[in-house]
Coordinates of C-alpha atoms in Angstrom, one line a residue:
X49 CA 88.3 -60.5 -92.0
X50 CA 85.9 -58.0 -93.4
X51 CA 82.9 -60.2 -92.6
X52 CA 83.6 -60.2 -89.0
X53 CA 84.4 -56.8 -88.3
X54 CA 81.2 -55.7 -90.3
X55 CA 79.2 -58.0 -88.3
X56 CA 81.0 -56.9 -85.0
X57 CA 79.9 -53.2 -85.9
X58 CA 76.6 -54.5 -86.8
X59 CA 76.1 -56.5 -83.7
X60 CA 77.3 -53.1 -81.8
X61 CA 74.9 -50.9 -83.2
X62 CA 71.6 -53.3 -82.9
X63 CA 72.6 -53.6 -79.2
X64 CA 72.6 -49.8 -78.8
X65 CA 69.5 -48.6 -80.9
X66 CA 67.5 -51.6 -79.1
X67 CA 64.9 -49.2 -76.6
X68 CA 65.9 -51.8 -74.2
X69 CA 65.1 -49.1 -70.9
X70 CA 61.8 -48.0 -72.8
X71 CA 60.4 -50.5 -73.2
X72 CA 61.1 -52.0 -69.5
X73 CA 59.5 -48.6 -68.6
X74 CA 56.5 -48.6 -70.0
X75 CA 56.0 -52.7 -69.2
X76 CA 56.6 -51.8 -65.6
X77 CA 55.6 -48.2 -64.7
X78 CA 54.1 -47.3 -67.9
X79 CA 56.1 -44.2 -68.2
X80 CA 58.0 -43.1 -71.2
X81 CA 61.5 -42.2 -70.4
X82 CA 62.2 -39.6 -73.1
X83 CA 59.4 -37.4 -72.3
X84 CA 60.4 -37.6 -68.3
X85 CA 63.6 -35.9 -66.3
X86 CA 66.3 -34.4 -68.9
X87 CA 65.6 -36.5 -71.8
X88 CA 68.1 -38.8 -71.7
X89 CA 67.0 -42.3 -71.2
X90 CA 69.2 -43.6 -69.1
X91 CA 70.0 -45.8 -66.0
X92 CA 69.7 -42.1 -64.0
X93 CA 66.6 -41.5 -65.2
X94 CA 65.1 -44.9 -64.4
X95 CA 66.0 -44.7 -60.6
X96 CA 65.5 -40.9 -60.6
X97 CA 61.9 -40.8 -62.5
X98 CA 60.6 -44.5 -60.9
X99 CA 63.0 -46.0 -58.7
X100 CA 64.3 -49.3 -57.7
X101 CA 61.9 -51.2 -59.6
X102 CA 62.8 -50.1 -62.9
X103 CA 66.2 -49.0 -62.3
X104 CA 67.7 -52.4 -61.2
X105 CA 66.3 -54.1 -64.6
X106 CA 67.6 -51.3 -66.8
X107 CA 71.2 -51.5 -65.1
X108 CA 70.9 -55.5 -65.9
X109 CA 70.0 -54.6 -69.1
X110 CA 72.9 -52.0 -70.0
X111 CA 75.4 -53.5 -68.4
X112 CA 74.3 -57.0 -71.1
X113 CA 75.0 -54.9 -73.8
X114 CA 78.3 -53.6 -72.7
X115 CA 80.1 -56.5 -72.2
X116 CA 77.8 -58.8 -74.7
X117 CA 80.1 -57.2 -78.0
X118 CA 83.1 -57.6 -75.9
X119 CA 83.1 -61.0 -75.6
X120 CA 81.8 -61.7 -79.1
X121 CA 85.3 -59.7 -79.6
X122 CA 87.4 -61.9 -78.0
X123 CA 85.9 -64.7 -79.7
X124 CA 86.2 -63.8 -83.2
X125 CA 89.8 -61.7 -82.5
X126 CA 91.6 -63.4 -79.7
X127 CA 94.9 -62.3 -81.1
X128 CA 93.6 -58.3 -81.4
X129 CA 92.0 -57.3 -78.0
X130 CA 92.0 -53.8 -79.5
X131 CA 88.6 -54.9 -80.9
X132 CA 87.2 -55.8 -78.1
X133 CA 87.1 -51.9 -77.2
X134 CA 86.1 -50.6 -81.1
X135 CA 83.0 -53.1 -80.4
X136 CA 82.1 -50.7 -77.7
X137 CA 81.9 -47.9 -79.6
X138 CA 78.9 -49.1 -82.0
X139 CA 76.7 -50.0 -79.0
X140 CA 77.6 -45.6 -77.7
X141 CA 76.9 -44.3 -81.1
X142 CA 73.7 -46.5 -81.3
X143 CA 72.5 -45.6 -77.8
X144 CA 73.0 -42.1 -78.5
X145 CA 71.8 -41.2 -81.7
X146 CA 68.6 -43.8 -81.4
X147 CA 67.8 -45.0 -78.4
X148 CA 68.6 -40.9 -76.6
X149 CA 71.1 -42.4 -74.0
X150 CA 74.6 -41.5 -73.4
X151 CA 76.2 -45.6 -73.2
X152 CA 78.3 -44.2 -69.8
X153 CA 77.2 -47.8 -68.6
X154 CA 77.6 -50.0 -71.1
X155 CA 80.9 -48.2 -71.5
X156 CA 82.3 -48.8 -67.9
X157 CA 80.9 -52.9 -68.3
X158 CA 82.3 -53.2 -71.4
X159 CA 85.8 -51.4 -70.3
X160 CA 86.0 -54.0 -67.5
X161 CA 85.0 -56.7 -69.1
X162 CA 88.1 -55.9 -71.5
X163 CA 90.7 -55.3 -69.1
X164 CA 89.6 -54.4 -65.3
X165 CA 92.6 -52.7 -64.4
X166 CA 92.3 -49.8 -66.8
X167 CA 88.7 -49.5 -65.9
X168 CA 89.7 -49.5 -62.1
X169 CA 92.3 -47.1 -63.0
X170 CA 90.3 -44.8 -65.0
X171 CA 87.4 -45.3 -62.1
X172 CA 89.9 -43.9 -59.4
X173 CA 91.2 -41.2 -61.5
X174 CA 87.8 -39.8 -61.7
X175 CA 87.0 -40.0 -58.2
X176 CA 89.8 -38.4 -57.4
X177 CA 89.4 -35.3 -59.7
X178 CA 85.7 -35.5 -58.7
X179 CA 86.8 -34.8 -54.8
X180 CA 89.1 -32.5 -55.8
X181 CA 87.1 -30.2 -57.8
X182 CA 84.2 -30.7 -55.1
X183 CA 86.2 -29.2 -52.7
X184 CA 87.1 -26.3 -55.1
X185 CA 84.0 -25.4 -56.3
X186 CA 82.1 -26.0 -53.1
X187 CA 78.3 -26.8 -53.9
X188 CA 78.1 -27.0 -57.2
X189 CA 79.2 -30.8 -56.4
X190 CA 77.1 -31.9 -60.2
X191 CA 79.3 -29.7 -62.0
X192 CA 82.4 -31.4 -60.0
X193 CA 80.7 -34.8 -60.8
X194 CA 80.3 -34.2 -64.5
X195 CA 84.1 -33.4 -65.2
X196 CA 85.2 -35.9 -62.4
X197 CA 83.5 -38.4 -64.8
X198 CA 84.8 -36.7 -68.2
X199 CA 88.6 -36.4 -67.4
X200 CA 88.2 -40.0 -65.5
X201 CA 87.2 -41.3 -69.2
X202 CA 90.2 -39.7 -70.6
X203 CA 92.3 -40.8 -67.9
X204 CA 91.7 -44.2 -69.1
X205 CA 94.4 -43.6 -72.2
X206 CA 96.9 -42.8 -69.4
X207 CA 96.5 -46.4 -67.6
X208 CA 95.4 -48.2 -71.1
X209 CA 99.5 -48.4 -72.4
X210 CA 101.5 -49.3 -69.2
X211 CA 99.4 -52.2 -68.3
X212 CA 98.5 -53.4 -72.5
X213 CA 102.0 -51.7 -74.1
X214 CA 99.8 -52.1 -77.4
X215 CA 99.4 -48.8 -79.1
X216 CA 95.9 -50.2 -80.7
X217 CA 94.8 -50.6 -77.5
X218 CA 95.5 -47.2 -76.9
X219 CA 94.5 -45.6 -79.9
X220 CA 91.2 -47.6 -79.3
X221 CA 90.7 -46.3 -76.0
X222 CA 91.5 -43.1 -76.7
X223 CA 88.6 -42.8 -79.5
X224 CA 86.2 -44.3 -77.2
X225 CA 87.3 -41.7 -74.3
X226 CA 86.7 -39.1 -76.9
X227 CA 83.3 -40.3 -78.1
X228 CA 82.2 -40.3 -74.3
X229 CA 83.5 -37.2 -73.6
X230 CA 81.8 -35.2 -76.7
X231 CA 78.3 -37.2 -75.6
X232 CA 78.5 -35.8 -71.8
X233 CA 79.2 -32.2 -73.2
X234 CA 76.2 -32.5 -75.3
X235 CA 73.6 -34.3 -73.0
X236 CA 72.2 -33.9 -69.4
X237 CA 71.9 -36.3 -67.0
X238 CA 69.2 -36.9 -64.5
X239 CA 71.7 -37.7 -62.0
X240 CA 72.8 -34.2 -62.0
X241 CA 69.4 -33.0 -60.4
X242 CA 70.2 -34.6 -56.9
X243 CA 66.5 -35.3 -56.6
X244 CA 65.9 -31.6 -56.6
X245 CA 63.8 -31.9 -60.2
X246 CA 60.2 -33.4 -60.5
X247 CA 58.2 -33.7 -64.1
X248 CA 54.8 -32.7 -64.9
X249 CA 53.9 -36.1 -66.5
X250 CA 53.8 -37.6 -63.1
X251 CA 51.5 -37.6 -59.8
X252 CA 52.9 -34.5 -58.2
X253 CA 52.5 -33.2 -54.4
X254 CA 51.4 -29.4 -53.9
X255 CA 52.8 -29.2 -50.9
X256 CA 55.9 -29.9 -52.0
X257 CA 55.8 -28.7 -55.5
X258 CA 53.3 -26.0 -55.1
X259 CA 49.7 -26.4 -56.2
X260 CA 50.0 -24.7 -59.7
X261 CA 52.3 -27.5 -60.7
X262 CA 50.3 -29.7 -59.3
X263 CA 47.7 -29.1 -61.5
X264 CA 49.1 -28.6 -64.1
X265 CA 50.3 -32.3 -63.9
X266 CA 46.7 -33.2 -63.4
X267 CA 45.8 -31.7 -66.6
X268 CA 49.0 -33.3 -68.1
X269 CA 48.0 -36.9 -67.2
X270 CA 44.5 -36.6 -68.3
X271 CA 45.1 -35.3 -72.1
X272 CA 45.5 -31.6 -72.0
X273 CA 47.2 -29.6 -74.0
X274 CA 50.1 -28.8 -71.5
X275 CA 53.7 -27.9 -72.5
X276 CA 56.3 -30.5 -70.6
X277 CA 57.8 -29.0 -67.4
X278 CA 59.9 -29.9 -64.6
X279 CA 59.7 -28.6 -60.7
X280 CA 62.5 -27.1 -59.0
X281 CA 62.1 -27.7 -55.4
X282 CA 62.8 -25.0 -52.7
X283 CA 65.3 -26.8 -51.1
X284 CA 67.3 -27.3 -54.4
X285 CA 70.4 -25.0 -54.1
X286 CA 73.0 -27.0 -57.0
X287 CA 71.2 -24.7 -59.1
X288 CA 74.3 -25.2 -61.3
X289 CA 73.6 -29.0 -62.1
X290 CA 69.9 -28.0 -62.2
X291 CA 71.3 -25.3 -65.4
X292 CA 73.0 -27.8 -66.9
X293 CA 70.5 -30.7 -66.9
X294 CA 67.9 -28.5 -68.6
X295 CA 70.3 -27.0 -70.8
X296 CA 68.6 -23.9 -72.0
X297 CA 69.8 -22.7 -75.4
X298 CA 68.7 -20.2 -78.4
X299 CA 66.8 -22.7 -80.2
X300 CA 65.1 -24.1 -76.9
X301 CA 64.7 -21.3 -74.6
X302 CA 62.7 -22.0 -70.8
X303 CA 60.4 -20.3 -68.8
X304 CA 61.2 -20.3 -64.9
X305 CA 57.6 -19.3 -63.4
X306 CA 56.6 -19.8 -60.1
X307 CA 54.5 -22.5 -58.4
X308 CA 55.2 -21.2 -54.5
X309 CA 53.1 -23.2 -51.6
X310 CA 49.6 -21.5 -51.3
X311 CA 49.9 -20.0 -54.7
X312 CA 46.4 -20.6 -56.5
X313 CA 45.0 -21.8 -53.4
X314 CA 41.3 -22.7 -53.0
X315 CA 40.8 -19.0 -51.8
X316 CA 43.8 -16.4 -52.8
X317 CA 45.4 -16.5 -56.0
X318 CA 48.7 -14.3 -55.5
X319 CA 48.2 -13.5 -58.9
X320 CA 50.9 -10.9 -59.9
X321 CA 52.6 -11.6 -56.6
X322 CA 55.8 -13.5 -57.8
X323 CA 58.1 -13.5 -61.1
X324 CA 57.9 -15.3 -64.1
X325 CA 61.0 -14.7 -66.4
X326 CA 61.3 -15.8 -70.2
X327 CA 62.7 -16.5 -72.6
X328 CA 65.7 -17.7 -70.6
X329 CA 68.6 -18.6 -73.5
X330 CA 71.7 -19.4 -71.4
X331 CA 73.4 -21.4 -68.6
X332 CA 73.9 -18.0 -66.9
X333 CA 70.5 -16.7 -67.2
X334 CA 68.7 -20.0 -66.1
X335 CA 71.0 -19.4 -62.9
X336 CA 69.9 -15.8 -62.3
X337 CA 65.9 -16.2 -63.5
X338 CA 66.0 -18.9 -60.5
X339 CA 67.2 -16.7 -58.3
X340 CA 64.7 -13.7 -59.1
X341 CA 62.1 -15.7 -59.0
X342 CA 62.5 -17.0 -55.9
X343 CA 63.6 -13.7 -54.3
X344 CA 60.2 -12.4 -55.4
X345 CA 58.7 -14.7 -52.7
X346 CA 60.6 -12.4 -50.3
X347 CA 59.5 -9.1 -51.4
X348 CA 57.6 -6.8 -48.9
X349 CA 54.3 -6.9 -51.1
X350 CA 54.4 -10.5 -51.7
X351 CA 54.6 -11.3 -47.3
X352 CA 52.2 -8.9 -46.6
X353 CA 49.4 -10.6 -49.3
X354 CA 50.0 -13.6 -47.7
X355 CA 49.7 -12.4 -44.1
X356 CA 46.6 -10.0 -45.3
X357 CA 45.1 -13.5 -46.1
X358 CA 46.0 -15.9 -43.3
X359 CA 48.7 -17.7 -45.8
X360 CA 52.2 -18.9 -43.9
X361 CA 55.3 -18.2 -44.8
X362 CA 56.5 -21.3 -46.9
X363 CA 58.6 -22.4 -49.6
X364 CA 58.8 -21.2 -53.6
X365 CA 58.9 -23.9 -55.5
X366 CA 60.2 -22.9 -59.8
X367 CA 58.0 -24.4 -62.7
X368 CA 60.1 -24.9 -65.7
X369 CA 58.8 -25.5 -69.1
X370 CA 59.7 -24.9 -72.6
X371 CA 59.1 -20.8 -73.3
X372 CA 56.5 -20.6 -76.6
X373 CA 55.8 -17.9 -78.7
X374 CA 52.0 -17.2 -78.5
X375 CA 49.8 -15.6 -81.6
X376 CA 47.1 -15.0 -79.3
X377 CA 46.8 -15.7 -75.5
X378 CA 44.8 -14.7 -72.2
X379 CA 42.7 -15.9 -69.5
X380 CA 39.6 -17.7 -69.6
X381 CA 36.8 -18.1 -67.1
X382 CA 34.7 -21.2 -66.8
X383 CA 32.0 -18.8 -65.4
X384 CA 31.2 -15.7 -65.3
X385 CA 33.5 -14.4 -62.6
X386 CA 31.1 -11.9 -61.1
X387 CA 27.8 -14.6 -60.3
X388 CA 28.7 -17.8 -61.0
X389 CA 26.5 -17.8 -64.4
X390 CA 27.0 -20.9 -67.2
X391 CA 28.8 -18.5 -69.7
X392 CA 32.5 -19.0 -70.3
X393 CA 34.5 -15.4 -69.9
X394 CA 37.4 -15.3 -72.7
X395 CA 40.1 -12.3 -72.3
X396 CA 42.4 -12.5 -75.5
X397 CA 45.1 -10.8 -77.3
X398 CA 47.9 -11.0 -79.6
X399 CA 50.7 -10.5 -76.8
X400 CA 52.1 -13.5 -74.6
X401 CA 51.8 -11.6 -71.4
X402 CA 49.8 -8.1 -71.9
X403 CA 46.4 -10.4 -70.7
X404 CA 48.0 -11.3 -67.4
X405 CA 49.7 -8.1 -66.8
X406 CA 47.1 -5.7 -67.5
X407 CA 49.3 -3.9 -70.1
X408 CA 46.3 -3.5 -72.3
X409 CA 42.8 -4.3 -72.6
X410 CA 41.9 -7.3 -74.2
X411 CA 38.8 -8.8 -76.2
X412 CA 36.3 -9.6 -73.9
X413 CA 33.8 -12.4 -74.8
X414 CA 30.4 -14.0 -72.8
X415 CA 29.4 -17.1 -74.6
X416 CA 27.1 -19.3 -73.5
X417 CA 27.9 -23.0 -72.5
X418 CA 25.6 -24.7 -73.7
X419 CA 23.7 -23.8 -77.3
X420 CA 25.6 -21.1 -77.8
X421 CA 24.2 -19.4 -80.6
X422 CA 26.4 -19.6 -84.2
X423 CA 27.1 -15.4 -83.8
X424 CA 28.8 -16.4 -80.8
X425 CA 31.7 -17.8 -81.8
X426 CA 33.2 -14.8 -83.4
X427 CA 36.7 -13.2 -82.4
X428 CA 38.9 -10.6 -83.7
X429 CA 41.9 -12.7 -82.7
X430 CA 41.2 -16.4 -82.3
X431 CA 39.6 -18.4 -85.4
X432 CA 35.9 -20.3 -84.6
X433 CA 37.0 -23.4 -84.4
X434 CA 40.0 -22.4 -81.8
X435 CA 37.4 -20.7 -79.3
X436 CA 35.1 -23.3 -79.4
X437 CA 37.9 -25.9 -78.5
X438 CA 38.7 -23.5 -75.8
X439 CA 35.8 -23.5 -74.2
X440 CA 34.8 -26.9 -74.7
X441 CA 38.5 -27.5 -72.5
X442 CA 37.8 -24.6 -70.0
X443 CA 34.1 -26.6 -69.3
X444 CA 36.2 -29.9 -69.5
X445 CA 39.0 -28.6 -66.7
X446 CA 35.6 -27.2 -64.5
X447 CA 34.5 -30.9 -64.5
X448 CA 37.8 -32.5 -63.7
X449 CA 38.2 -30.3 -60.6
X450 CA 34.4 -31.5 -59.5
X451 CA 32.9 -28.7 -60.6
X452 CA 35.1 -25.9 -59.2
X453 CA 34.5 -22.8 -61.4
X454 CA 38.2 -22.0 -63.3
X455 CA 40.6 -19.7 -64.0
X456 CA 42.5 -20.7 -67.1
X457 CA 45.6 -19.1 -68.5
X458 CA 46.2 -19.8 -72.2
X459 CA 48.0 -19.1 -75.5
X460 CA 47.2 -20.3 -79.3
X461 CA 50.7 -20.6 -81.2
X462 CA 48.6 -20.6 -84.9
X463 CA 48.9 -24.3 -84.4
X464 CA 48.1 -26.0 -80.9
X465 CA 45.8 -24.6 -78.2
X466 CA 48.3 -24.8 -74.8
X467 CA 46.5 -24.5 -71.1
X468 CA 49.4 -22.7 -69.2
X469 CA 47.7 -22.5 -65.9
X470 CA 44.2 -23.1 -64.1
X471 CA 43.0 -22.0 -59.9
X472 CA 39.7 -21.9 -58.5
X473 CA 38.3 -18.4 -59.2
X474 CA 38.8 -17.0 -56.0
X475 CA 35.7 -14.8 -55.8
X476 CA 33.2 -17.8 -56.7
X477 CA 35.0 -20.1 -54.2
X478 CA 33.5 -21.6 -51.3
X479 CA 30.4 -22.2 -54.0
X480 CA 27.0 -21.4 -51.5
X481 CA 24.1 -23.0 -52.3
X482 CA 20.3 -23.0 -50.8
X483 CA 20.2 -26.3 -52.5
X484 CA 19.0 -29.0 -49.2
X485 CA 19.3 -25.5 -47.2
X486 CA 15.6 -24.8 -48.6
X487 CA 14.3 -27.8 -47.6
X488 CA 16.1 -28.5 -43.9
X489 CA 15.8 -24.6 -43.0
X490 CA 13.3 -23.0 -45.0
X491 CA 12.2 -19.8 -43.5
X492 CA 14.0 -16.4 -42.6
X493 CA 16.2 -16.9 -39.6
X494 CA 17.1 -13.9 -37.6
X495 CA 21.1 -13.7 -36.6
X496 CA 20.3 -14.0 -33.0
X497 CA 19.1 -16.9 -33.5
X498 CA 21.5 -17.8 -36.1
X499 CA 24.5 -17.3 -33.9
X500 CA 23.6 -20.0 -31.7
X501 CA 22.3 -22.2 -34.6
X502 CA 25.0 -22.1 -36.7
X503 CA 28.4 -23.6 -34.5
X504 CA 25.4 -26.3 -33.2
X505 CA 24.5 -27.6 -36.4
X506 CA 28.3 -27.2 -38.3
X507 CA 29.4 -28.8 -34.6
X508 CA 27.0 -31.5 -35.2
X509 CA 28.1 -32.4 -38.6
X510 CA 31.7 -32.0 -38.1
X511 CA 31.5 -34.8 -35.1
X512 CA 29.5 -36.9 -37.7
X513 CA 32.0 -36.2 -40.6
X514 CA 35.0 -36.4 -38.3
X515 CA 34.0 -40.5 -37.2
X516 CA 32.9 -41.4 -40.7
X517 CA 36.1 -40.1 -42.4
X518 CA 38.4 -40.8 -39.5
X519 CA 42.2 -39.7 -40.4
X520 CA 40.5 -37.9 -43.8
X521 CA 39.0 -35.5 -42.2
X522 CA 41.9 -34.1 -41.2
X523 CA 42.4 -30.1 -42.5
X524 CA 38.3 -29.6 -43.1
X525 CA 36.8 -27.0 -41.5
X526 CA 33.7 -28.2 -40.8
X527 CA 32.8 -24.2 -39.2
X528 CA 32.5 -23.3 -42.4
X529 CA 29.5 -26.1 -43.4
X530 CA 26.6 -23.6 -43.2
X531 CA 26.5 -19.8 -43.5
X532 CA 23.9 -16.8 -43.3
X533 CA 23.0 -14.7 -46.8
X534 CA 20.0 -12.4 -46.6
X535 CA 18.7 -14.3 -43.7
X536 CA 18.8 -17.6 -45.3
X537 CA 20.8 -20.4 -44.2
X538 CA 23.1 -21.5 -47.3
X539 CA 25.3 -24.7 -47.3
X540 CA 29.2 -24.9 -48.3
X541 CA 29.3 -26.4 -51.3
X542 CA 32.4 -26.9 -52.1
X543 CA 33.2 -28.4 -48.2
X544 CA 30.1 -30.9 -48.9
X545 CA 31.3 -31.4 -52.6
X546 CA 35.0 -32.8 -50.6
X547 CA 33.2 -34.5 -48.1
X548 CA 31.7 -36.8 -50.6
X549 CA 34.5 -37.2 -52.2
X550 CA 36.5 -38.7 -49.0
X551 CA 33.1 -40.9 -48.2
X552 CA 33.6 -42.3 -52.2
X553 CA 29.9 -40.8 -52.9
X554 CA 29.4 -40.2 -56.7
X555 CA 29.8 -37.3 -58.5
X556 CA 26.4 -37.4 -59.4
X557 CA 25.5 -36.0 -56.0
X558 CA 28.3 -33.6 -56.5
X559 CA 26.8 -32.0 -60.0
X560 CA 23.4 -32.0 -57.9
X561 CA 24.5 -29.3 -55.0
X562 CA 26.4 -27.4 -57.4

């Protein structure tokens, strides 16, 4: 008797600590699971963080090893169906406390593979409580769902003795009720985000998430230093299920920042425009840092920089991302903000925000790019070997964005070097260049002459442009291809940079106007 039972338990466990869902992940969408969505790797996050395709083979798969140990129960103990739901219990802790899920599926399997009427039961109960407390609590309809599915759990003791009238039965139940119950108290679920929540390790849309997000996923995805995140959209107003899936707490604190539509743009920064607020500790104060953050989007200073510069009136996406304690931390340039020259700017100091908010005034360094001499590389705050890696990333982020001088915003935590944030330098952006412009217009042009020039040859090109790119040409403005400095005739760089681009020209040509 002993031999079975151990092996039952075995069987159990090996089921549950099997990293059955991340290993279908990262076969078919190459995505790891525990880094994406709340954590929890589970069939939620594999429809929420993929879709279909990797969500339908991950149900298969949980719903296998739900009801796999329940029939190996009736088998070995036909006479004691109370095993049958013990054998359950393994395959939870296992899933849990190894393979980071919460076993809600290969509970509910395993519980009608054992006796569908109490899992029918226990199913209605919790729909029921679910639509009740919906209607109570209005729209916070995940917090209704959460203790709809809970007490529906418990409620399965309720139905588990009229229909068995075996008090192992329902002592078994019960323990496996409890077991659930204590996980879903402890863990967030991806479901609970209604769609509302994007990750930073994935391919994410500034207009929907806000282009400081958006590339800051870039960064993410090709091997920066990043700190893991997660977008709240605008339209996202469970903000309670939103709390609870990202579970702030004292020894994991958050960081709501903003990543609004047009903030960073190409051309205005709205630096100091909006709120960040951090360290956020509770349930309570995640609610109410969402909420200032996203009425600093209304404020009267915030809608008049945007209508001083031509921005609309859109939507405020929230960044989220774990809130670290900085040593050192500031802003760095990949130019030198004023010209445009090869030297990388560094603005540090030993306070997390004092760089950003102009608090105090921080160490200022020049270095040069490339050769830098060895005297260089000295700072009162950061160690040699830091600020070289710094600007070696700064240079490294210029390059990724095709040679758009950066903004970076950073912090060194005595251990890891963390890129917070990166924009075009506003000032340096469209790049000009007399690069071609020498050679197609070499002389002084007067602006008489000019004005008519100008909208002809821009006209000219955008025609070209507009049939060569056809539906990608849609949002240039090809008015802005030339312009008059000193009169001489300079060409947009940055337009022509994105115009080869779009025609799949290589970057080559792209280094060469810059």
């Amino acid at each position: 008797m002993v031999l079975p039972i151990a092996g039952l338990f075995m069987l159990g466990f090996f089921l549950g600590a099997l990293p059955l869902p991340q290993w279908l992940a990262r076969a078919i969408a190459r995505r790891d699971l525990s880094r994406a969505g709340t954590g929890n790797v589970s069939v939620a996050a594999a429809f929420k963080q993929v879709g279909p395709q990797l969500g339908v083979p991950v149900v298969l798969v949980e719903i296998a090893r739900g009801v796999v140990p329940v029939l190996v129960a009736r088998a070995w103990f036909p006479e004691a169906p109370a095993w049958q739901v013990v054998a359950i219990a393994p395959v939870v802790l296992a899933r849990y406390a190894i393979a980071r899920g919460g076993g809600v599926t290969n509970s509910v399997w395993g519980m009608l593979a054992y006796s569908p009427g109490v899992a029918l039961g226990s199913g209605l109960s919790g729909w029921l409580i679910w639509q009740g407390l919906w209607r109570a609590w209005g729209k916070t309809s995940g917090r209704a769902r959460r203790w709809g599915a809970r007490l529906g759990c418990a409620s399965a003791v309720l139905w588990t003795w009229p229909i068995s009238r075996s008090l192992s039965e329902t002592l078994a139940v019960a323990g496996l009720a409890f077991l659930l119950v204590g996980i879903n108290l402890r863990q967030a679920d991806d479901a609970d985000t209604s769609m509302s929540l994007f990750v930073l390790d994935t391919p994410l849309d500034a207009a929907t998430c806000g282009a400081k997000a958006a590339r800051l996923s870039l960064l993410k995805r090709h091997g920066f230093t990043v700190p893991d995140g997660w977008v709240v959209s605008a339209d996202t107003s469970d903000l309670d299920a939103v709390a609870s899936a990202l579970a702030p707490t004292r020894d994991r604190p958050l960081i709501v920042r903003s990543s609004a539509i047009g903030e960073d743009g190409d051309t205005s920064s709205a630096a100091g425009q909006y709120l960040s607020v951090g360290p956020v500790e509770t349930h309570e104060e995640f609610i109410e840092a969402i909420r200032a953050c996203r009425e600093s989007y209304r404020t009267e200073n915030a809608i008049a920089y945007r209508h001083q510069r031509g921005l609309p009136d859109a939507e405020m996406a929230l960044l989220v991302q774990p809130y670290r304690q900085s040593r050192v931390s500031g802003v760095a340039f990949s130019r030198h903000p004023l010209d445009g020259a090869p030297f990388a700017v560094i603005e540090a100091l030993p306070k997390a925000a004092a760089v950003v908010a102009g608090q105090q005034t921080p160490e200022h360094l020049e270095i040069l790019r490339v050769d830098a001499p060895d005297d260089a590389w000295q700072s009162e705050h950061l160690p040699p070997n830091v600020l070289k890696s710094l600007v070696e990333q700064v240079a490294r982020i210029e390059a990724l964005f095709h040679g758009i001088p950066q903004d970076v915003e950073w912090l060194w935590d005595g251990d890891r070097l963390w890129i917070l944030q990166t924009r075009p330098i506003s000032n340096l952006n469209p790049i000009w260049t007399r690069t071609i412009a020498a050679e197609v217009i070499p002389g002084a042009i007067r602006p008489l002459t000019w004005s008519i020039n100008q909208p002809l040859t821009c006209g000219v090109w955008g025609d070209i442009y507009t049939v060569v790119l056809a539906d990608r040409a849609e949002g240039l403005d090809f008015s802005q291809t030339a312009t008059l400095f000193g009169s001489h005739a300079y060409f947009n760089a940055t337009l022509l940079g994105e115009i080869f681009r779009l025609m799949g020209l290589p970057e080559q040509g792209l280094e060469f106007l810059l």
